[in-house]
Coordinates of C-alpha atoms in Angstrom, one line a residue:
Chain A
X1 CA 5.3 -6.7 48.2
X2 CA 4.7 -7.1 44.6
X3 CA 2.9 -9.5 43.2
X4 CA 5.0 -12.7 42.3
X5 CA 4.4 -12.1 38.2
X6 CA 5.3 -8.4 38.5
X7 CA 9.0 -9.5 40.2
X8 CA 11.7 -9.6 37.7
X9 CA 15.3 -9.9 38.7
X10 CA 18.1 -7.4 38.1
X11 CA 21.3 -7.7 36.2
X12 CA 23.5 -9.3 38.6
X13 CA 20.2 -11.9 40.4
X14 CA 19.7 -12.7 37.0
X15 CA 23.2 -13.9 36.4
X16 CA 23.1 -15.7 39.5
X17 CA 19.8 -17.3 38.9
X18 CA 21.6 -18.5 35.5
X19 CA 24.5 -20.1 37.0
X20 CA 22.7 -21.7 40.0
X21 CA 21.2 -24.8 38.4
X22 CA 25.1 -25.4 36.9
X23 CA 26.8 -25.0 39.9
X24 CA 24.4 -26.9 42.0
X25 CA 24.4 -30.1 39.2
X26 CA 28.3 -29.8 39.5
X27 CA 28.0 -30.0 43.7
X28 CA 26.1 -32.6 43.4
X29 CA 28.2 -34.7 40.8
X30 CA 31.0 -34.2 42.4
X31 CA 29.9 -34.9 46.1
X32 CA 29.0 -38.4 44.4
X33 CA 31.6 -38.8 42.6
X34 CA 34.1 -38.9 45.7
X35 CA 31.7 -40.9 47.5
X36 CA 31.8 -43.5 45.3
X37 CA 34.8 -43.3 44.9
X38 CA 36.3 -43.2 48.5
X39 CA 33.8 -46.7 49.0
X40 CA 35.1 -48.3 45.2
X41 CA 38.6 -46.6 44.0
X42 CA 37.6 -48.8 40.7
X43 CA 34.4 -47.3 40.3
X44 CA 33.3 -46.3 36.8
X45 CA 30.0 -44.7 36.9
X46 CA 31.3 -41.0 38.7
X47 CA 34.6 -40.4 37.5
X48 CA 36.7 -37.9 39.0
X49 CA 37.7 -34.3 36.9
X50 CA 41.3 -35.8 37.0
X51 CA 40.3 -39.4 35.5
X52 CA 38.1 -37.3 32.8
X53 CA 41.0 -34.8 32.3
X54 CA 43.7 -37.8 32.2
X55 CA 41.0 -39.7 29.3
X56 CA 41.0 -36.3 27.1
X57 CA 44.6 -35.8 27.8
X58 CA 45.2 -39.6 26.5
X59 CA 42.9 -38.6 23.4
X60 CA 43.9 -35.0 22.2
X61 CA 47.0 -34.7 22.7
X62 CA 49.3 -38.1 22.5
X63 CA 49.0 -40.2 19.4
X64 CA 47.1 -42.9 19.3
X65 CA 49.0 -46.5 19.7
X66 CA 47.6 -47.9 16.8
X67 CA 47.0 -45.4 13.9
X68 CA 49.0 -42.5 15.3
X69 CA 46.5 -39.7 15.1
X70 CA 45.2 -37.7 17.8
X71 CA 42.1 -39.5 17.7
X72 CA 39.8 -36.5 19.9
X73 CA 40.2 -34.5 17.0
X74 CA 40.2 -36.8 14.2
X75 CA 36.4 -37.7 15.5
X76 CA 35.9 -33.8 15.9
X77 CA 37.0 -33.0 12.1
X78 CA 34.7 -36.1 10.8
X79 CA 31.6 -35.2 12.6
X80 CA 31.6 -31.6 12.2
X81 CA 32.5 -32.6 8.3
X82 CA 29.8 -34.5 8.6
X83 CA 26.9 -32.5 9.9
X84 CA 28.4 -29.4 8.3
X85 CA 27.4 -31.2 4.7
X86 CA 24.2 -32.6 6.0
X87 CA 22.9 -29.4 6.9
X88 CA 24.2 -27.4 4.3
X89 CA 22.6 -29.5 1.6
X90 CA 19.7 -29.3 3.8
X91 CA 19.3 -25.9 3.8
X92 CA 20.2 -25.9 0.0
X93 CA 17.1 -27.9 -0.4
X94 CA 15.0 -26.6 2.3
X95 CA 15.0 -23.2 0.8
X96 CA 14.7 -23.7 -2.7
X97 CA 11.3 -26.0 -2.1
X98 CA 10.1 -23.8 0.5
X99 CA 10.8 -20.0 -1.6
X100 CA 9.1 -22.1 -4.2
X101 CA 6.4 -23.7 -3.0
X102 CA 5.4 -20.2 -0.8
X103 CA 5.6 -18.4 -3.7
X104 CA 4.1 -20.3 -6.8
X105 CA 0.7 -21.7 -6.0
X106 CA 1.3 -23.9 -9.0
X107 CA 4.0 -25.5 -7.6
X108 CA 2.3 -25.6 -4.1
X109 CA -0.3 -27.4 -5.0
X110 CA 2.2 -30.0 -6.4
X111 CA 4.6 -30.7 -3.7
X112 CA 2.9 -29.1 -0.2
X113 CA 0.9 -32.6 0.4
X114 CA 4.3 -34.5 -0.7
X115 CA 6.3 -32.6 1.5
X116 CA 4.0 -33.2 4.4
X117 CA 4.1 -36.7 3.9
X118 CA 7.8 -37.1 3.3
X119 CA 7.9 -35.0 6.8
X120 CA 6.4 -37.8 8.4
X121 CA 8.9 -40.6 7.7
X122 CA 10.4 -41.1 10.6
X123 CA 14.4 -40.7 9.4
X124 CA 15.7 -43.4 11.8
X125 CA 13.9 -45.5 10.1
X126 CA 15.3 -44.4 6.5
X127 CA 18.7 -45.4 8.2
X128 CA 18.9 -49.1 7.0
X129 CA 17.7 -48.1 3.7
X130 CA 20.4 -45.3 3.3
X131 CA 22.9 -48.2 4.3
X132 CA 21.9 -50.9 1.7
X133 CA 21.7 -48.1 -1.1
X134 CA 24.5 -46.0 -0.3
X135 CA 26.8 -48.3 1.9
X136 CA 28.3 -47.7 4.9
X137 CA 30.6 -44.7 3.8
X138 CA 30.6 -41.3 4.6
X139 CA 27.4 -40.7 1.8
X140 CA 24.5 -42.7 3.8
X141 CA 25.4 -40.2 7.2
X142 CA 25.3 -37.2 5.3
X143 CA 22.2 -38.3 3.4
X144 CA 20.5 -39.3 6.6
X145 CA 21.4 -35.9 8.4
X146 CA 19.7 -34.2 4.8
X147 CA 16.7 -35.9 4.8
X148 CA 16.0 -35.4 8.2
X149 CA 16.0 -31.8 8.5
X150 CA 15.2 -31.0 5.2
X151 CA 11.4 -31.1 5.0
X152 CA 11.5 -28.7 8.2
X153 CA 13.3 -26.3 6.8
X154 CA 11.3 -26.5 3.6
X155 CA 7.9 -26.0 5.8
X156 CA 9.4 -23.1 8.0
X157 CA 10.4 -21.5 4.5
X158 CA 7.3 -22.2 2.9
X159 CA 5.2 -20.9 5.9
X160 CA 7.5 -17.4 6.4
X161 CA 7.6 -17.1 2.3
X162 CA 3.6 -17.0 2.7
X163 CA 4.0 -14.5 6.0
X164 CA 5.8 -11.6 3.7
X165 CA 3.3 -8.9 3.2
X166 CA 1.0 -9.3 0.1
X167 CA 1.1 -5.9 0.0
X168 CA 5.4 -5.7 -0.9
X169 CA 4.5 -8.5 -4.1
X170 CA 1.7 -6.1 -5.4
X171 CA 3.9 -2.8 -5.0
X172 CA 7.0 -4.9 -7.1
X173 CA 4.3 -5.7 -9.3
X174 CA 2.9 -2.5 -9.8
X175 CA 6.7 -1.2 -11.0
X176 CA 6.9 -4.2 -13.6
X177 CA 8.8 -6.6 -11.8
X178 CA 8.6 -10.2 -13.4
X179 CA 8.3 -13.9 -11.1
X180 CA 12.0 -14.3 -11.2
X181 CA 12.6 -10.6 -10.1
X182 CA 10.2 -10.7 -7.3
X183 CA 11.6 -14.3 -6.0
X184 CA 15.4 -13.0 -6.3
X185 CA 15.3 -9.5 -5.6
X186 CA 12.1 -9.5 -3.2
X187 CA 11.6 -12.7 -1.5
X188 CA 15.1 -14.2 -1.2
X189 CA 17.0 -11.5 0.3
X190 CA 14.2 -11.6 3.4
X191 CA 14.3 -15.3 3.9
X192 CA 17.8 -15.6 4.3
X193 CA 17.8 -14.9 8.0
X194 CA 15.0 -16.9 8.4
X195 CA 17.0 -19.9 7.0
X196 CA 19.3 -19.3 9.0
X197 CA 16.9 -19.3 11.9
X198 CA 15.6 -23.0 10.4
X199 CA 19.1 -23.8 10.5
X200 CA 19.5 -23.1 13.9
X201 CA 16.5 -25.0 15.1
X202 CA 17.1 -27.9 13.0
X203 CA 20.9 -28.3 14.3
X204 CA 19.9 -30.6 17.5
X205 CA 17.9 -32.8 15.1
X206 CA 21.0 -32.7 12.6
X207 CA 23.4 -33.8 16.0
X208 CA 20.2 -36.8 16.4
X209 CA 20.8 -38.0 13.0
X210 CA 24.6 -37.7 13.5
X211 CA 25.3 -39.8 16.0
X212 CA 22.8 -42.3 15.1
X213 CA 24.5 -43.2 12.2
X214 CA 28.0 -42.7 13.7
X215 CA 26.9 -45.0 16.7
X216 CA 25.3 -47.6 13.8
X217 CA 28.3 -47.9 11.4
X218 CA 31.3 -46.1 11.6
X219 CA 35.2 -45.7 11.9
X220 CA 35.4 -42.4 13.6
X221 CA 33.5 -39.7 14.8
X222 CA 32.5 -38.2 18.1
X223 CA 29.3 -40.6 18.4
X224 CA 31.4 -43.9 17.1
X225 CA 33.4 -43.1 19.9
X226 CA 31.1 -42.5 22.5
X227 CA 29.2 -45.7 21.5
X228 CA 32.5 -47.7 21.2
X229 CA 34.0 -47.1 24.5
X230 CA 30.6 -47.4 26.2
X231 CA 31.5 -51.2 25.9
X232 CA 34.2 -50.9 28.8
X233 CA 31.7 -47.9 30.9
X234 CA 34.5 -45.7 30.1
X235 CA 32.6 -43.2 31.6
X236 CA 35.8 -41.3 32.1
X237 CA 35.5 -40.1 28.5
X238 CA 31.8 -40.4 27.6
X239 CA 31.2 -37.3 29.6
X240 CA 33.8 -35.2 28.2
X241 CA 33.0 -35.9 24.8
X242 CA 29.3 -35.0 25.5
X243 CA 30.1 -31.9 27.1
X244 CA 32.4 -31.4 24.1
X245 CA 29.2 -31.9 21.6
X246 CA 27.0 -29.7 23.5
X247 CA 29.7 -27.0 23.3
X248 CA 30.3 -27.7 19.8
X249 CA 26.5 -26.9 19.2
X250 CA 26.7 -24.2 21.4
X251 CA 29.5 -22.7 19.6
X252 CA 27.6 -23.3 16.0
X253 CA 24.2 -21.7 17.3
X254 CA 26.4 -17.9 18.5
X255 CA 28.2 -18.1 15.6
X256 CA 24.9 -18.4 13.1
X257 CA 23.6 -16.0 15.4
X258 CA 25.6 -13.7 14.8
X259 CA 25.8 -14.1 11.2
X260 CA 22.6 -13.3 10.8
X261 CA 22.8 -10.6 12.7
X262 CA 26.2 -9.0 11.0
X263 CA 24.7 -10.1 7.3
X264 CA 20.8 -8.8 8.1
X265 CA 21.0 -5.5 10.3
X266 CA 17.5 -5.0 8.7
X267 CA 16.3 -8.0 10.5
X268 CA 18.2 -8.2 13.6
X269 CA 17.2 -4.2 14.5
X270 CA 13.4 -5.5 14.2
X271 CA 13.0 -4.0 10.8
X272 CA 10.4 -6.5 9.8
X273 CA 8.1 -4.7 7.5
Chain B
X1 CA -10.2 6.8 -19.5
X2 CA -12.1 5.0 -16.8
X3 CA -15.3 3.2 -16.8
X4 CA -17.6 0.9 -15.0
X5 CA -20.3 -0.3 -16.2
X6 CA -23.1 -2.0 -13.6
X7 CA -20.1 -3.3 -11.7
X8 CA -21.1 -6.0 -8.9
X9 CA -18.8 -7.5 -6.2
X10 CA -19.5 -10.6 -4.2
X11 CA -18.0 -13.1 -1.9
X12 CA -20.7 -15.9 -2.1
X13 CA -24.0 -13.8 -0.4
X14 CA -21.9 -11.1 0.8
X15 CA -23.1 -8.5 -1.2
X16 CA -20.1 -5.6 -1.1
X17 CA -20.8 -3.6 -4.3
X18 CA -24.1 -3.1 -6.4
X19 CA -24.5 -1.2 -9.6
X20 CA -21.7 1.0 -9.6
X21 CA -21.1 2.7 -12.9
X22 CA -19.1 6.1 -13.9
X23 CA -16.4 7.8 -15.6
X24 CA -13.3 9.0 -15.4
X25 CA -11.4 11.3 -17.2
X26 CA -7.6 11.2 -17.7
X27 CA -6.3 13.7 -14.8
X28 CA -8.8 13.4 -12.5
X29 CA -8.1 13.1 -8.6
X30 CA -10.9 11.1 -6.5
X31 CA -11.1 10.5 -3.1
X32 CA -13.3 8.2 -1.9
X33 CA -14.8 7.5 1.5
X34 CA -17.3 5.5 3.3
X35 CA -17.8 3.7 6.6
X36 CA -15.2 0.7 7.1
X37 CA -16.4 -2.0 5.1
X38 CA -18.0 -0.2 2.2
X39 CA -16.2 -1.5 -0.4
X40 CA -14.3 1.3 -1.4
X41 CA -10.8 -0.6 -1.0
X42 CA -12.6 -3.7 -2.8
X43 CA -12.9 -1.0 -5.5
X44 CA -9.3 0.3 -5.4
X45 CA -8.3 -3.4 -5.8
X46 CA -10.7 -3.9 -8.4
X47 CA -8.6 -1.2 -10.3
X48 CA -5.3 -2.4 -9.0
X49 CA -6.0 -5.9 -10.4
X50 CA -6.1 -8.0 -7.3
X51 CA -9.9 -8.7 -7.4
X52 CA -11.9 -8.7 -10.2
X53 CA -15.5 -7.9 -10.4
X54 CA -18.6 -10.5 -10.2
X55 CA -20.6 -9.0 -13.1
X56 CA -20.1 -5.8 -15.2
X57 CA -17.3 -4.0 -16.6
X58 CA -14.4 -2.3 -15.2
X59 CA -12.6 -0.3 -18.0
X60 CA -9.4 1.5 -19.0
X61 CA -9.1 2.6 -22.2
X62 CA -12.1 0.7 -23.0
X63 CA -10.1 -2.3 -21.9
X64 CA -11.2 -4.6 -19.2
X65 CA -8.5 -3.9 -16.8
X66 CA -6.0 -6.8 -16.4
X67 CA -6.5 -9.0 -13.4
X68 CA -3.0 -8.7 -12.5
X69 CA -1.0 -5.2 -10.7
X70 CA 0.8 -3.9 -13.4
X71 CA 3.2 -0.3 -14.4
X72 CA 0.5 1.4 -15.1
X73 CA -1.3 1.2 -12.0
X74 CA 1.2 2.5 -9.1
X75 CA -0.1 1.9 -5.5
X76 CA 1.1 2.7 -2.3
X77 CA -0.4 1.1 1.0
X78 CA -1.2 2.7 4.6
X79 CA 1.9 0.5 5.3
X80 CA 4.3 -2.3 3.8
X81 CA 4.5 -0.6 0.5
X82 CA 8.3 -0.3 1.0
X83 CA 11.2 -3.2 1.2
X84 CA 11.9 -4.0 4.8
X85 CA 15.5 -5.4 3.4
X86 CA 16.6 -2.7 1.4
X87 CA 17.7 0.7 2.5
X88 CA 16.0 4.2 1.3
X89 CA 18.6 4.2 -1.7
X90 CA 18.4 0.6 -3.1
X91 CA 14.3 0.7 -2.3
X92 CA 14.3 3.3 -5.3
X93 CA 17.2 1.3 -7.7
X94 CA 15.0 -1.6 -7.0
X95 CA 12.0 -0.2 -8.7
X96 CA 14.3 1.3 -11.8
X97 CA 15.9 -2.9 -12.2
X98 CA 12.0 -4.0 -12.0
X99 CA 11.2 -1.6 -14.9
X100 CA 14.2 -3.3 -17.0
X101 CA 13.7 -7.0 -18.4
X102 CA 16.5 -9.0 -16.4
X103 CA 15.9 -12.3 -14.3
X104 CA 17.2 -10.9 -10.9
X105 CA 16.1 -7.7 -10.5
X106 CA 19.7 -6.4 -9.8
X107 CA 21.7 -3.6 -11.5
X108 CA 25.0 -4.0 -13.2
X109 CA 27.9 -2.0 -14.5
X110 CA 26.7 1.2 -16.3
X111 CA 23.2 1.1 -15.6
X112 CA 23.7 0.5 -12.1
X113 CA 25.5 3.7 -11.5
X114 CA 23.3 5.8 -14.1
X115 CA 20.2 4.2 -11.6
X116 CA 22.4 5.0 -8.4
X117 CA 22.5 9.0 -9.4
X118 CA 18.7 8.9 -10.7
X119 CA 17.4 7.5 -7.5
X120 CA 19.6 9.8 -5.6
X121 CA 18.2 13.5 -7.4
X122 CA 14.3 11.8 -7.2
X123 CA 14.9 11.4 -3.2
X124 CA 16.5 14.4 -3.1
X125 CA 13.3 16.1 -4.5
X126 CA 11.1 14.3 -2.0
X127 CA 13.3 15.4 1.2
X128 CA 15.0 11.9 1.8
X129 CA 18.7 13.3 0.4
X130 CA 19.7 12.7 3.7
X131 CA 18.7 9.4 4.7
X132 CA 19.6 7.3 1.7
X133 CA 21.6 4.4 3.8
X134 CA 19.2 4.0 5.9
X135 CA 16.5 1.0 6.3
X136 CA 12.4 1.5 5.9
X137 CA 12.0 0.8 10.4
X138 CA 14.7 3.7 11.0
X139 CA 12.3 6.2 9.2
X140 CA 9.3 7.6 10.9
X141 CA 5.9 7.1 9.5
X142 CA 6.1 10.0 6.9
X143 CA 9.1 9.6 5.4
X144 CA 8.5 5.7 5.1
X145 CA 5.4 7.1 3.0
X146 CA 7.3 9.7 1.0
X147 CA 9.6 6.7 0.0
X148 CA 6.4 4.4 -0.8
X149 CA 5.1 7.4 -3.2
X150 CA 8.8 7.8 -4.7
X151 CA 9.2 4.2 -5.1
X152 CA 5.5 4.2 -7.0
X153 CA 6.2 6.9 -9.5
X154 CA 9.6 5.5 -10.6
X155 CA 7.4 2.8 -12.5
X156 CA 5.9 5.6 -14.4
X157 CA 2.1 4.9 -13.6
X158 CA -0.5 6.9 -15.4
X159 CA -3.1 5.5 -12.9
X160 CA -1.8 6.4 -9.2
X161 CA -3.9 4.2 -6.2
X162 CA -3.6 5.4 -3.0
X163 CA -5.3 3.0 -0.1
X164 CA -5.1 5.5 3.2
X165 CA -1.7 6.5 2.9
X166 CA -1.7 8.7 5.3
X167 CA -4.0 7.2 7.9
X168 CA -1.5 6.4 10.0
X169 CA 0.1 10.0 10.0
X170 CA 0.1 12.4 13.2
X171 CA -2.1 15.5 11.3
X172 CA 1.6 17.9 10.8
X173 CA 2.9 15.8 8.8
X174 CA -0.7 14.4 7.5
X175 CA -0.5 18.4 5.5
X176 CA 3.2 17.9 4.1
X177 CA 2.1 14.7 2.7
X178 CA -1.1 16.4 1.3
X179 CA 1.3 18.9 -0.7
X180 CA 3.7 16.2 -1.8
X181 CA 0.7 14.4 -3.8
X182 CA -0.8 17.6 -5.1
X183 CA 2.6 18.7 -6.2
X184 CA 3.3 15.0 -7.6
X185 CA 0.0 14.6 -9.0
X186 CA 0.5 17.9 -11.4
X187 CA 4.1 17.3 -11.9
X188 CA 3.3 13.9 -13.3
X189 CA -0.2 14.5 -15.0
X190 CA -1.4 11.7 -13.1
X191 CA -4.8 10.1 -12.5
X192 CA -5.4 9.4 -8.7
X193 CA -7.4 7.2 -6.9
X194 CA -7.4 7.8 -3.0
X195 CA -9.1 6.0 -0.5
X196 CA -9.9 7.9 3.0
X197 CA -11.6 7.5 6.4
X198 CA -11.0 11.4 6.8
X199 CA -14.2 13.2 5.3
X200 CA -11.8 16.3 5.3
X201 CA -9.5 15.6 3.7
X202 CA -11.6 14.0 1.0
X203 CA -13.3 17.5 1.1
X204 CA -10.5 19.7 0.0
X205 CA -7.7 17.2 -1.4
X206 CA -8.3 16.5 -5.6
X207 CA -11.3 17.5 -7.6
X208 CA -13.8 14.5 -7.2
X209 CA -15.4 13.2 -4.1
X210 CA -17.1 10.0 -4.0
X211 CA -19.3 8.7 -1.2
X212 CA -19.5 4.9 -0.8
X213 CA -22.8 3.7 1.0
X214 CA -26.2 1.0 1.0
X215 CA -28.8 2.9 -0.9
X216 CA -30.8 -0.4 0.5
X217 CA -30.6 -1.8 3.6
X218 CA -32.4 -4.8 4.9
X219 CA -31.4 -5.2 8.5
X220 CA -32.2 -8.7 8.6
X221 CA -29.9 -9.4 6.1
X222 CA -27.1 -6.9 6.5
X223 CA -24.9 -8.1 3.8
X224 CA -28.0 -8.6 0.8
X225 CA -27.3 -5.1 -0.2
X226 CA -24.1 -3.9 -1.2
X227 CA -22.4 -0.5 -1.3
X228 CA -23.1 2.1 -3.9
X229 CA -21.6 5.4 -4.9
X230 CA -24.0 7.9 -3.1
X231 CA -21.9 11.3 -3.5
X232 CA -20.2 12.1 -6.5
X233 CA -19.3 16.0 -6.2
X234 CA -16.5 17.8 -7.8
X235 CA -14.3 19.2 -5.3
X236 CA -14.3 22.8 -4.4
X237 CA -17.9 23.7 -4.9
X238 CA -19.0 22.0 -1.7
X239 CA -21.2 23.7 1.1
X240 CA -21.0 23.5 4.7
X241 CA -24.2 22.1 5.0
X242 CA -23.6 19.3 2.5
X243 CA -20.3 18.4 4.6
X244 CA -22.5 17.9 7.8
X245 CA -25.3 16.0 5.6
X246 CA -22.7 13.7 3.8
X247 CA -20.9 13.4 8.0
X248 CA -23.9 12.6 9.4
X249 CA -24.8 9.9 6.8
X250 CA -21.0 8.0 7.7
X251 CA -21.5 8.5 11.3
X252 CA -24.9 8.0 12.6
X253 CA -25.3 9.8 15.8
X254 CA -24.3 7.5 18.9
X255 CA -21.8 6.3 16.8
X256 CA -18.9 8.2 16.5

């Protein structure tokens, strides 16, 4: 018997070992679920798959009594709009301060204790702020998703700007490349698919900020609604619309995935140096 | 062409290099060794630009050398000295955009196709015709190399630095490599500057050996003393015996 570090599992254990935890978690809920149910037809806490199916069938597909939209992917279309425009002018930001500031020790040696304290704001606590100086349109969300994620993205650019070989600046150097030509032609092109790796890891923070402000002052939007119906513990549609958001963000972090992999077969293939 | 003149390094006690002076004529081909830590890469960057010396002169053209790598120093590294992002094709229309004034460093129109056919006949004459689409980490060691010393002479350097380019190199194609730089190093009229941990090939490659090592040593103090150039013999009149003498001096019995 091999040790217990040296065991690794094969193809089809390791699939198994994946699904497990998923399909145990769904045994469980549902075991509970009738339980409840079978004591308390009424109760709301464990809804059945039908009640949750019924809720998203009421949501996505039949117009709404009151405005006539179909309201599931009215909130869909907002927050994606949302956090799509948060995060874009996010990474915007993020990368030129960061290409900037890892580059230029001039400008470093401006902004780097800046950016460190800005880091430290909590953004929650921006929120009111963003809300008395921008209102309570669509402007103070997509602001509040910005400056969140924005000084880690400038800090992970900053710090993998300074990780590029010294060596590759000298050698552009040495065949008369200027500042701009080395930050354009040199640096950019390598950080791209590190931005995009910043963008993936900043996208649960960005889905934070989201709902926050959604949940705080809002029409419409996956977390208004969430936060709205919580008043009558319709549970019935919480949980779909969670599972929804954390396929969403699933769905975003593959696709950027493989973005960077389709754009940067340099990086993706290991070709770091 | 190239002078020092009582030239000192030091980082704060750390004495590396004491009293080195010389000269250097235009078309010269030096190789340098030493035990790790001598100071002869300190030197090499001393001449590339990226350190400058504590006290005395370092020359060109009876110039202080700038403190900043410019086209007329070309340097390739034992490794990074190519674009990870770029393939073997774009590596080399890189270095002909850098050698134009433009802010991005890219080609367009005209000039990028009259670039495109350049690069292609100079990595033809190096032996990379047939891997021009492909990236630095698909290329073995050598050809990553022969790509690094392309890339370098497209800036037109009349200075050439080479930090143990081939150190890395299984000994095969250590020998191609050897021929490559001879044959560049005429072709070009070019003054070269190698750095080596391999006495041999320091023995036969160029026309200039120097020997980096402590004339003084205090062993209480290892770093009071820095390095000095002990050897400095033209290449091809060198004897057996002062191969083992110059060996035995780098690698003190017991230790190597």
């Amino acid at each position: 018997m091999k040790r217990l570090i040296n065991q690794t599992p094969g193809a089809a254990l390791n699939l198994m070992l994946g699904l497990l935890p998923f399909a145990l978690l769904l045994l469980v809920y549902i075991a509970g679920s009738e339980l409840r149910l079978e004591l308390n037809p009424n109760d709301k806490l464990l809804p059945s798959f039908t009640q949750m199916g019924a809720a998203i069938q009421r949501m996505a597909f039949e117009p709404s009594k009151r405005t006539g939209e179909y309201l599931f992917w009215v909130d869909t279309a907002s927050s994606l709009t949302r956090l799509a425009l948060g995060v874009a002018i996010a990474a915007v930001i993020g990368l030129l301060l960061g290409i900037l500031t890892g580059a230029l020790p001039l400008i470093r040696a401006g902004l780097s204790p800046l950016l460190t304290v800005v880091s430290l704001v909590p953004p929650l606590a921006l929120l009111p702020i963003l809300f008395i100086v921008f209102g309570l349109g669509e402007l103070s969300k997509v602001v509040l998703i910005a400056i969140g994620i924005t000084p880690f993205i400038a800090r992970d650019i900053q710090r993998r700007t300074e990780e590029i070989p010294a060596e590759q600046l000298v050698k552009a150097q040495t065949l008369g490349a200027s500042t701009s030509q080395i930050l354009i032609r040199v640096l950019l092109p390598q950080l791209m698919p590190k931005l995009i790796d910043a963008v993936r890891l900043s996208l649960g923070a960005g889905w934070l900020f989201l709902i926050a402000a959604e949940a705080i002052a809002s029409t419409d939007g996956l977390g208004y609604r969430i936060f709205l119906v919580r008043r009558y513990l319709s549970m019935d549609l919480i949980l779909p619309y969670v599972a929804w958001i954390t396929l969403l963000a699933f769905l975003l972090d593959i696709a950027l995935a493989w973005l960077s992999r389709r754009l940067f077969p340099w990086h993706a293939q290991g070709g770091r140096r | 062409m190239i002078e020092a003149r009582n030239l000192w390094k030091r980082y704060g006690d750390n004495v590396v290099l004491e009293r080195i002076n010389m000269t250097v004529a235009e078309g010269e081909f030096i190789t340098m060794v030493g035990t790790s830590g001598c100071g002869k890469s300190t030197f090499l960057k001393m001449l590339l630009g990226t350190e400058s010396p504590s006290s005395g002169e370092l020359l060109l053209d009876g110039k202080p050398i700038p403190a900043e790598p410019g086209p007329d120093r070309g340097i390739v590294f034992q490794q990074y000295s190519v674009f990870p992002h770029m393939t073997v094709l774009q590596n080399v229309m890189a270095a002909k955009a850098f050698a134009r004034n433009g802010i991005s460093g890219y080609l367009f129109g005209n000039a990028r196709i009259r670039a495109r056919e350049e690069a292609r006949t100079l990595l033809e004459q190096v032996g990379l015709g047939h891997a021009l689409e492909r990236y630095p980490h698909e290329l073995s060691g050598g050809m990553k190399q022969r790509l690094a010393l392309a890339q370098a002479l497209l800036g037109r350097p009349r200075i050439l630095l080479l930090d143990e380019p081939f150190g890395a190199l299984d000994p095969g194609i250590r020998a191609d490599m050897h021929e490559l730089v001879l044959e560049l190093w005429r072709e070009h009229q070019l003054t070269v500057f190698m750095v080596t941990h391999d006495l041999k090939e320091g023995f036969y490659l160029g026309t200039r050996l120097w020997v980096f090592d402590k004339l003084r040593a205090d062993p209480q103090a290892p770093n009071a003393y820095g390095a000095s150039i002990t050897y400095d013999l033209p290449v091809g009149k060198l004897d057996r015996a002062t191969y083992e003498e110059i060996d035995d001096n780098l690698r003190p019995v017991g230790n190597g």
